[in-house]
CSV table of C-alpha atoms and ligand atoms in Angstrom, one decimal:
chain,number,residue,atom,x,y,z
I,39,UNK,CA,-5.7,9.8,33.4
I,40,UNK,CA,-1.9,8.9,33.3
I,41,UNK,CA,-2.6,6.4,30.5
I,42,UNK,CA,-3.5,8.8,28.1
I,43,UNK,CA,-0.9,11.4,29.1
I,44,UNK,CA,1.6,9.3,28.2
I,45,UNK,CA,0.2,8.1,24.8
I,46,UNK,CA,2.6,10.3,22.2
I,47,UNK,CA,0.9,12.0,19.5
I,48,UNK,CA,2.6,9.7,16.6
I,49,UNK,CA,2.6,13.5,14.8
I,50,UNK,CA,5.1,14.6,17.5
I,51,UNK,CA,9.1,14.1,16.9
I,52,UNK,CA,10.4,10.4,17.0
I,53,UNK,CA,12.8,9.1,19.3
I,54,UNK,CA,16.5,7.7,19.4
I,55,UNK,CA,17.0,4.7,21.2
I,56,UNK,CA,20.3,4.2,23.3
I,57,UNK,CA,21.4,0.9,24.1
I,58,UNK,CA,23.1,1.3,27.7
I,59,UNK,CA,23.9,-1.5,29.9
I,60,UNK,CA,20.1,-2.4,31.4
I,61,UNK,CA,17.7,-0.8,29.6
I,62,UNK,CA,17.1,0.6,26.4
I,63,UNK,CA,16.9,4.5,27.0
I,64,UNK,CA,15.0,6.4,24.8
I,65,UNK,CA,16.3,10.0,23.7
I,66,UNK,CA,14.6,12.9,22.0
I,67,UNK,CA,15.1,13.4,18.4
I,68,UNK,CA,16.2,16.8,19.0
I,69,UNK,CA,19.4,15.4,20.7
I,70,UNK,CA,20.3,12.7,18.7
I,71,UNK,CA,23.3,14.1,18.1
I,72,UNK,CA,24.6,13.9,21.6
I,73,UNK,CA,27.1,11.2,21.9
I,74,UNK,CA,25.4,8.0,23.4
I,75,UNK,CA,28.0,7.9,26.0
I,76,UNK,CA,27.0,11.5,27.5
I,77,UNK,CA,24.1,10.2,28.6
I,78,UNK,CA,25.4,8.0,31.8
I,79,UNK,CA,24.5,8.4,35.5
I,80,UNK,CA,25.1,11.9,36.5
I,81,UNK,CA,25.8,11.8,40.3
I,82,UNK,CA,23.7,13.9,42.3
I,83,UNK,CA,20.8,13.6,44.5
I,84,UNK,CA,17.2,14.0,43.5
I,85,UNK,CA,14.7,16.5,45.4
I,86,UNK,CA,11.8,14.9,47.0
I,87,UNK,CA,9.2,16.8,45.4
I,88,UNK,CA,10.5,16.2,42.1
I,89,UNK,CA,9.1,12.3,42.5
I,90,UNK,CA,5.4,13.8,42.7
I,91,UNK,CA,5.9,16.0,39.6
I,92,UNK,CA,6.7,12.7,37.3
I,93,UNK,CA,4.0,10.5,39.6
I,94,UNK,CA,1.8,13.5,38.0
I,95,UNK,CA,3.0,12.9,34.5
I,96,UNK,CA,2.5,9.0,34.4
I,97,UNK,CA,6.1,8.5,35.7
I,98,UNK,CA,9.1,7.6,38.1
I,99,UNK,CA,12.6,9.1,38.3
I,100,UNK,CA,15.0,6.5,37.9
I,101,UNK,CA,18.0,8.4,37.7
I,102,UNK,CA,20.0,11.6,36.9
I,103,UNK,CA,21.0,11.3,33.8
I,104,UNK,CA,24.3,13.4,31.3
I,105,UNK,CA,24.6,16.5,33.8
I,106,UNK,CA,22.6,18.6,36.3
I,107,UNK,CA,19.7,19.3,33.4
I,108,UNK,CA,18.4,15.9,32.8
I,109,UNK,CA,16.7,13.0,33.9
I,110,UNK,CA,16.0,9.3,32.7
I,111,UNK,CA,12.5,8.8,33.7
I,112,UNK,CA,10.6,5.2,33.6
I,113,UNK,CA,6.7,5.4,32.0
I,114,UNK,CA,4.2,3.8,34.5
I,115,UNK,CA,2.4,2.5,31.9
I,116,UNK,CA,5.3,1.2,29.0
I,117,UNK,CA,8.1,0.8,31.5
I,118,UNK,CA,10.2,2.4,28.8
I,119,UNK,CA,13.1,4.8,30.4
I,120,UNK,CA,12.8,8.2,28.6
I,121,UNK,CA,15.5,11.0,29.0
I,122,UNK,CA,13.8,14.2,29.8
I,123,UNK,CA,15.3,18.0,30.5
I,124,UNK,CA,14.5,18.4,33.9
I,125,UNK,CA,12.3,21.9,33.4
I,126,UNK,CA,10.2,19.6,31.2
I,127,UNK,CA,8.4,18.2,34.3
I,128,UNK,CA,7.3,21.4,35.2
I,129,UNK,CA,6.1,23.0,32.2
I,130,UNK,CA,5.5,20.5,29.5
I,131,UNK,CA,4.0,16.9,29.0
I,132,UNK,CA,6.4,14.4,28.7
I,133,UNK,CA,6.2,11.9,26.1
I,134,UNK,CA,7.3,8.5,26.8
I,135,UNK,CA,9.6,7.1,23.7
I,136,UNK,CA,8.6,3.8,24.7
I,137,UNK,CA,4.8,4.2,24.5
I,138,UNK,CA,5.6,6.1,21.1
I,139,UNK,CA,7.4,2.8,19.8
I,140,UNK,CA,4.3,0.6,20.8
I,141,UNK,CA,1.7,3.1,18.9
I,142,UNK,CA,4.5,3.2,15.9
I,143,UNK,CA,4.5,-0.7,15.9
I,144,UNK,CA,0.3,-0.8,16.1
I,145,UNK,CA,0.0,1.8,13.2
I,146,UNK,CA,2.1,0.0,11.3
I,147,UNK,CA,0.2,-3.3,12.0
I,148,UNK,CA,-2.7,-1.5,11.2
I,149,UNK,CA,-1.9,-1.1,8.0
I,150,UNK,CA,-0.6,-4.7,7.3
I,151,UNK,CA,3.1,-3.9,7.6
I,152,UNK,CA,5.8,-4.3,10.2
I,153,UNK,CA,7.9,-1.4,11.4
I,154,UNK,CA,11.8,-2.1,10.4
I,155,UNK,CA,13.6,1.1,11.1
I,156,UNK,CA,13.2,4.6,10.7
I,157,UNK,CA,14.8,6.4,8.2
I,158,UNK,CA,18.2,7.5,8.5
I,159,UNK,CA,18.4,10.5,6.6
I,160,UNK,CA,14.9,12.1,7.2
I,161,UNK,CA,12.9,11.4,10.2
I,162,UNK,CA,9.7,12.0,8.5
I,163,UNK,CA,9.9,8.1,6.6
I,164,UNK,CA,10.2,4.6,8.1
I,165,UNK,CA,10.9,1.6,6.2
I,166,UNK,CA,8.3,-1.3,6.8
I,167,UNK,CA,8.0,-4.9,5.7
I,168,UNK,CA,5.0,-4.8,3.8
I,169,UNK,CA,2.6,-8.1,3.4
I,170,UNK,CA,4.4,-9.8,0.1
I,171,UNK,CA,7.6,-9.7,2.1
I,172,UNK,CA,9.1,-6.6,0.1
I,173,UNK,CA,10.5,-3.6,2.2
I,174,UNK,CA,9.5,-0.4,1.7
I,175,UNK,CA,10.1,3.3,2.7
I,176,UNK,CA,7.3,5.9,3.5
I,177,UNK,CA,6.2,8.2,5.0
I,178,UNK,CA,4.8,7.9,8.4
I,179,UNK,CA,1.8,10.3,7.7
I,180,UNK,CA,0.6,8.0,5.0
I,181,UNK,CA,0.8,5.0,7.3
I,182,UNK,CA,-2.1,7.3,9.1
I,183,UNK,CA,-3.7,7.9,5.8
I,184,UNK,CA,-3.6,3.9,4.9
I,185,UNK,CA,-5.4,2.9,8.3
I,186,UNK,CA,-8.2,5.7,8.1
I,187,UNK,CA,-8.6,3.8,4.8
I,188,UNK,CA,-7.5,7.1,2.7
I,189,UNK,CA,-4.9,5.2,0.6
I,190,UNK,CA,-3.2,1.8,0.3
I,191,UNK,CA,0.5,0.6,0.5
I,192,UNK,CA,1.6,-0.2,-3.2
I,193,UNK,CA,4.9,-2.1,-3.2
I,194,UNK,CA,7.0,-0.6,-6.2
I,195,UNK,CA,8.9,-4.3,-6.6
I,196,UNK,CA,5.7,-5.9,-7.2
I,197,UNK,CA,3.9,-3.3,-9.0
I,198,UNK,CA,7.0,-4.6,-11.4
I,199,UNK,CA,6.6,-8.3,-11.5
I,200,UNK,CA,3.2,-7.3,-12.2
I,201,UNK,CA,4.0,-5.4,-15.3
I,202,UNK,CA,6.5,-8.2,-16.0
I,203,UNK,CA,3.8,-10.5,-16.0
I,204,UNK,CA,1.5,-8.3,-18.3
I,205,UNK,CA,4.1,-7.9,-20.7
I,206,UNK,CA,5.0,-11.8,-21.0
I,207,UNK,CA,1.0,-12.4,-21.2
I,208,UNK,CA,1.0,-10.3,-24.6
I,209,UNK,CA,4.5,-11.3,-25.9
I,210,UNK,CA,6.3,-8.5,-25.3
I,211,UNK,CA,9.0,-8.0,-22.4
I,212,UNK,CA,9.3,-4.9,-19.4
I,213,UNK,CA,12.5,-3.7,-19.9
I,214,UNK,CA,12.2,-0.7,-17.7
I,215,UNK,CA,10.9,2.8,-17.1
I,216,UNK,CA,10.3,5.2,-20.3
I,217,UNK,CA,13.5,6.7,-21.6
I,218,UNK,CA,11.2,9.8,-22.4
I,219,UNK,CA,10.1,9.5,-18.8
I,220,UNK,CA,6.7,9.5,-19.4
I,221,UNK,CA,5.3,7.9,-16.0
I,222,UNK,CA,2.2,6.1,-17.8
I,223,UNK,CA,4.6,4.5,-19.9
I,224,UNK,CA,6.9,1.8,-20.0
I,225,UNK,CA,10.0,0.8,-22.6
I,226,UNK,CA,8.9,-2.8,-23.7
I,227,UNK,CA,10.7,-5.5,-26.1
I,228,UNK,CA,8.3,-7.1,-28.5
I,229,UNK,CA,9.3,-11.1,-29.1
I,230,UNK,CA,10.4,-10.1,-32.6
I,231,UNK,CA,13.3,-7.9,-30.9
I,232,UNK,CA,12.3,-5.0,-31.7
I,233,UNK,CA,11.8,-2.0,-28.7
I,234,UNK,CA,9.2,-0.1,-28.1
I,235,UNK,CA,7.6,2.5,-25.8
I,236,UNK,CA,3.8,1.5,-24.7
I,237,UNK,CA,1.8,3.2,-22.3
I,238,UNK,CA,1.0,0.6,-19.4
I,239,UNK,CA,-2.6,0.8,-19.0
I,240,UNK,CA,-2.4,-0.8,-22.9
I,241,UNK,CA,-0.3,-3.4,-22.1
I,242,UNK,CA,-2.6,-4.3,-19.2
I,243,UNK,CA,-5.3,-4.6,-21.5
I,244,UNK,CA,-3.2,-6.5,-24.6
I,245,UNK,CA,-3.7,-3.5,-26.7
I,246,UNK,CA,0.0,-2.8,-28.2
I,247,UNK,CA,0.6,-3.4,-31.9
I,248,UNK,CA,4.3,-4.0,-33.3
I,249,UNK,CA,5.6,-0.9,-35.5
I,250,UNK,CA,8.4,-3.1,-36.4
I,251,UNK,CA,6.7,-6.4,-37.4
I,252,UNK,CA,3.0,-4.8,-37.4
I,253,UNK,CA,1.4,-7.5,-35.3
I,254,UNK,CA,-1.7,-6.1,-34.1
I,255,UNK,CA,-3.9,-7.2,-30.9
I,256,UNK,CA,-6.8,-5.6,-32.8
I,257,UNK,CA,-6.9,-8.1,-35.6
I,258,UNK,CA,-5.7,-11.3,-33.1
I,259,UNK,CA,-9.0,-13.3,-31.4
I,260,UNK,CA,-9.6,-12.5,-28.3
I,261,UNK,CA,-12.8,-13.6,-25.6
I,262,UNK,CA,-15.4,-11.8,-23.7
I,263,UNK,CA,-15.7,-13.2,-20.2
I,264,UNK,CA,-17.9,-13.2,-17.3
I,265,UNK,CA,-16.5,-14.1,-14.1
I,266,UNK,CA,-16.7,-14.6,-9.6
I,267,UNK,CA,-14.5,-13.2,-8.4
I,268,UNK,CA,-15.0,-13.8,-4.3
I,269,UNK,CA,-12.7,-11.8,-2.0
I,270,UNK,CA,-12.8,-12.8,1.6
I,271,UNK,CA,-10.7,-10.6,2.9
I,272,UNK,CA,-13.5,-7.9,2.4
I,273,UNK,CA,-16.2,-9.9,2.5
I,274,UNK,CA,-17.0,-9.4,-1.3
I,275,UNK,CA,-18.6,-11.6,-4.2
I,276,UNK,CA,-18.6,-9.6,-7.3
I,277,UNK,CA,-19.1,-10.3,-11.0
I,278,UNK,CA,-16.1,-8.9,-13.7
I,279,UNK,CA,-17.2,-8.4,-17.6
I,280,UNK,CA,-14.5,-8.3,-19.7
I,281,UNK,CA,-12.6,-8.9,-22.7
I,282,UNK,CA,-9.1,-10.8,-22.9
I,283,UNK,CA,-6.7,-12.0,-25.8
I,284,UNK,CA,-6.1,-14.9,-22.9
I,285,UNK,CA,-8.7,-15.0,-19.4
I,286,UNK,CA,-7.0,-16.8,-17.8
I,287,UNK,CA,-3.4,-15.5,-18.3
I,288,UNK,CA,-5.0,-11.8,-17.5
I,289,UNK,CA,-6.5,-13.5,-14.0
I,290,UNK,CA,-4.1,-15.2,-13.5
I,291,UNK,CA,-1.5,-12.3,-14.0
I,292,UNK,CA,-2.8,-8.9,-14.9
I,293,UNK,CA,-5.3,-8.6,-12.2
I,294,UNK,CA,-3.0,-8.5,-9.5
I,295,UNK,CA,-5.8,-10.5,-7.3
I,296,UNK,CA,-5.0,-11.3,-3.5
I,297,UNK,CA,-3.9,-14.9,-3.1
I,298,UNK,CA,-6.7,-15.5,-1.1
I,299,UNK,CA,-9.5,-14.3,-4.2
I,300,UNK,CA,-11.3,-17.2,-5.8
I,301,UNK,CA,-12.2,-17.0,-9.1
I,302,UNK,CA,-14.5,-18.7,-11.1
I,303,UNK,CA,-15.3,-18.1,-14.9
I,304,UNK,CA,-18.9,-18.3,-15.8
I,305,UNK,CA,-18.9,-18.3,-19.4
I,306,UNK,CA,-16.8,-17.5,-22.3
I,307,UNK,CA,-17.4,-16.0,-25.8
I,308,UNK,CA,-15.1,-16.1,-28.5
I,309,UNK,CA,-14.9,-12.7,-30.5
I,310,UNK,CA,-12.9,-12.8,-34.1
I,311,UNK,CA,-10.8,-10.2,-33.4
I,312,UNK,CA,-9.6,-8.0,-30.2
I,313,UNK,CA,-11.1,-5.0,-31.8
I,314,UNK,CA,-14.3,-6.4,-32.0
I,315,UNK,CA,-14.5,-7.9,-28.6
I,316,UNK,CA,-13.2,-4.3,-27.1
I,317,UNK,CA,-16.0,-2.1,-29.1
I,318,UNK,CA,-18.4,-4.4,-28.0
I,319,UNK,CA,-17.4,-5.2,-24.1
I,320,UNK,CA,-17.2,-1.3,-23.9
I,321,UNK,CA,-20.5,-0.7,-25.3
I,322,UNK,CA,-22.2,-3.0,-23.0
I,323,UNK,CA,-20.5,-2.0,-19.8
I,324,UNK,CA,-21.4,1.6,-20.6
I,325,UNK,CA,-25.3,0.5,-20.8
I,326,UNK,CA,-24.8,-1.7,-17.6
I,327,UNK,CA,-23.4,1.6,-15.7
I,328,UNK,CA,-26.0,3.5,-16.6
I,329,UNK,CA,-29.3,1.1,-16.4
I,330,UNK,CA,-27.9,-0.1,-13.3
I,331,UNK,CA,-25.4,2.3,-11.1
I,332,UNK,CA,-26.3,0.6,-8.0
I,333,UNK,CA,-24.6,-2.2,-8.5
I,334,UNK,CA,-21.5,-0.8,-10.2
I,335,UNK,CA,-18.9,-1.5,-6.8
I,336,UNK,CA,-17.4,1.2,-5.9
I,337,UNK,CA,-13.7,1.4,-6.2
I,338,UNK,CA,-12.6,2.4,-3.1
I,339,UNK,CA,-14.2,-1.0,-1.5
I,340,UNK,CA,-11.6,-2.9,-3.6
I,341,UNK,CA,-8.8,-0.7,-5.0
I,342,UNK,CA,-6.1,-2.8,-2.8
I,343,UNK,CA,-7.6,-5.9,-4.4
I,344,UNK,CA,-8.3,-5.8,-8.0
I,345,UNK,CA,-6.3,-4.1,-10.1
I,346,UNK,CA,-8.7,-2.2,-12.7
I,347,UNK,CA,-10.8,1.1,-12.5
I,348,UNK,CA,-14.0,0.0,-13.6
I,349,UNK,CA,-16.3,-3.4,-14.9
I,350,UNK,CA,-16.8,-4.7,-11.4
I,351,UNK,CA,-20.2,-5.2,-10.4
I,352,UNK,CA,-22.6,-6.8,-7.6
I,353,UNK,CA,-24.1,-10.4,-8.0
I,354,UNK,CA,-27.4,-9.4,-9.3
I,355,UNK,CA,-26.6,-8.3,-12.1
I,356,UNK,CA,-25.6,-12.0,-13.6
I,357,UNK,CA,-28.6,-12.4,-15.6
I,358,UNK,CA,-28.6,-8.9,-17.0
I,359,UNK,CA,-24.8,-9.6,-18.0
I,360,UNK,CA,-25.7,-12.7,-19.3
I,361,UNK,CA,-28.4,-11.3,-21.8
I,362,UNK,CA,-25.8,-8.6,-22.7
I,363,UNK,CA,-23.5,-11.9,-24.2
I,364,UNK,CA,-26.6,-13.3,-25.6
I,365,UNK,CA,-27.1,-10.2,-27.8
I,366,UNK,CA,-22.9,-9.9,-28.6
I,367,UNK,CA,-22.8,-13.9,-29.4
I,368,UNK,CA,-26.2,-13.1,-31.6
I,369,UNK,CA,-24.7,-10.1,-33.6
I,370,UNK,CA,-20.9,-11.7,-34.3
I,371,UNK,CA,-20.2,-12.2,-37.8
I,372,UNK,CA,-20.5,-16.3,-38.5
I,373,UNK,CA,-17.1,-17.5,-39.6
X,666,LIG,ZN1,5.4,4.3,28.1
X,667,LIG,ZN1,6.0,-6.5,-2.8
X,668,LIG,ZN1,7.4,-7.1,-33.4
């Protein structure tokens, strides 16, 4: 089939585009140091039989092309001009540069982002316009691995609003990266001014105390919390247990929930103190995973989505959870 012939294994080496007077002209990788002005009409006729060898590959001679080696051949599927070494007709397959920009473009699409440009420096990376609007530069094998569903697209610029918004939620501001570069920690200001490296995973969950002014998330109140949370983009209602200094700042902000996600809180129970609420949200999602592992949700259904590792679970479990908050809210101390 000439279709498929022509469809370039996105594996395969990329393509430089030419800009001539008509149409664009695609040029092997391999040659993209050729000057784009070597590649103009070449002036010499073009053997009869050498129209059914590119018929046979899916295309049509359109011209000669930089000197007596090469050809600019049109794709009879893409109508994309490619420029070929004439042996290729004979021994290889030719790849059509225009068909490899369409399957670049539909990869990309694939995995929610748009194709911008390919990477100057190394041929291997493309930068993309990824769904919050932020640009960013990968590699084209992982664009494979993020539509077989292997891995997802996290944008570094908001991966750091995120933290930003964590950090605010607790009272401390993200001032950067760890100076001890430590990459599970970050170098935070605490509102008293003093600075402080905390590893990020704590600040997600509220759990830094100040070594300068000693204020400790331990000893502040804090809530447990059942919630919805529905996500239509996978088709998924799901119930969260948790504990939060502040619900609905950590929804709200430290979740890093889609836009679309709707959630709603079902109920709320004070605890006296963050410690206690922790010991005892921990203790009762550890009996829930293991009385019930069926409907713990996997991660991997909504990694891209939510932004914790475990405490998700299916909507049946609501009135197990619920007894679970009946027996905390029966064993915290009266004040
Ligand atoms: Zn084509
Ligand atoms: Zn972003
Ligand atoms: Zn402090």
């Amino acid at each position: 089939m000439q279709k498929s012939s022509n469809l370039p294994d996105a594996r395969n080496g990329p393509f430089v585009v030419i800009r001539d007077k008509s149409a664009p002209l695609y040029i092997p990788h391999r040659s993209r140091n050729v000057a784009p002005d070597m590649w103009s009409d070449y002036p010499l006729s073009i053997p009869d039989h050498w129209h059914d060898l590119a018929r046979a590959k899916g295309f049509r001679i359109d011209r000669r092309v930089r000197d007596r080696g090469h050809l600019a051949l049109q794709c009879l599927t893409c109508g994309a001009h490619t420029a070929v070494k004439i042996a290729a007709l004979r021994t290889s397959a030719v790849r059509c540069g225009g068909c490899a920009a369409q399957l670049r473009d539909a990869n990309a699409q694939d995995a929610d982002l748009v194709f911008l440009r390919r990477d100057e420096n190394d041929h291997h990376y493309g930068v993309f316009r990824a769904a919050c609007g932020h640009e960013v530069r990968r590699q084209f094998a992982l664009i494979e691995r993020v539509r077989a569903g292997e891995t997802g697209i996290r944008c570094g610029a908001c991966l750091v609003a995120r933290e930003e918004a964590e950090a605010r939620a607790n009272g401390w501001e993200r001032l950067g990266a760890d100076p001890k570069g430590n990459p599970s920690y970050r170098l935070y200001r605490h509102k008293c001014g003093h600075k402080q490296r905390i590893a990020r995973a704590n600040m997600r969950h509220g759990q830094c105390d100040c070594s300068r002014c000693g204020e400790s998330w331990s000893s502040k109140p804090s809530t447990i919390y059942l919630a919805r949370i529905v996500l239509p983009e996978v088709g998924l209602e799901v119930l969260k247990f948790g504990y939060s200094a502040n619900p609905k700042l950590r929804f709200k902000h430290q979740l890093g929930l889609s836009k679309s996600a709707r959630v709603t809180m079902l109920r709320l129970l004070d605890m006296p103190t963050g410690h206690l609420a922790c010991s005892e949200e921990k203790a009762a999602n550890a009996r829930l995973a293991r009385d019930y592992p069926d409907s713990v949700v996997p991660h991997s259904l909504y990694a891209d989505l939510i932004n914790v590792c475990s405490e998700i679970y299916t909507l049946d479990l609501l009135l197990r959870i619920e007894q679970e908050m009946d027996h905390i809210a029966a064993r915290i101390p009266t004040r």
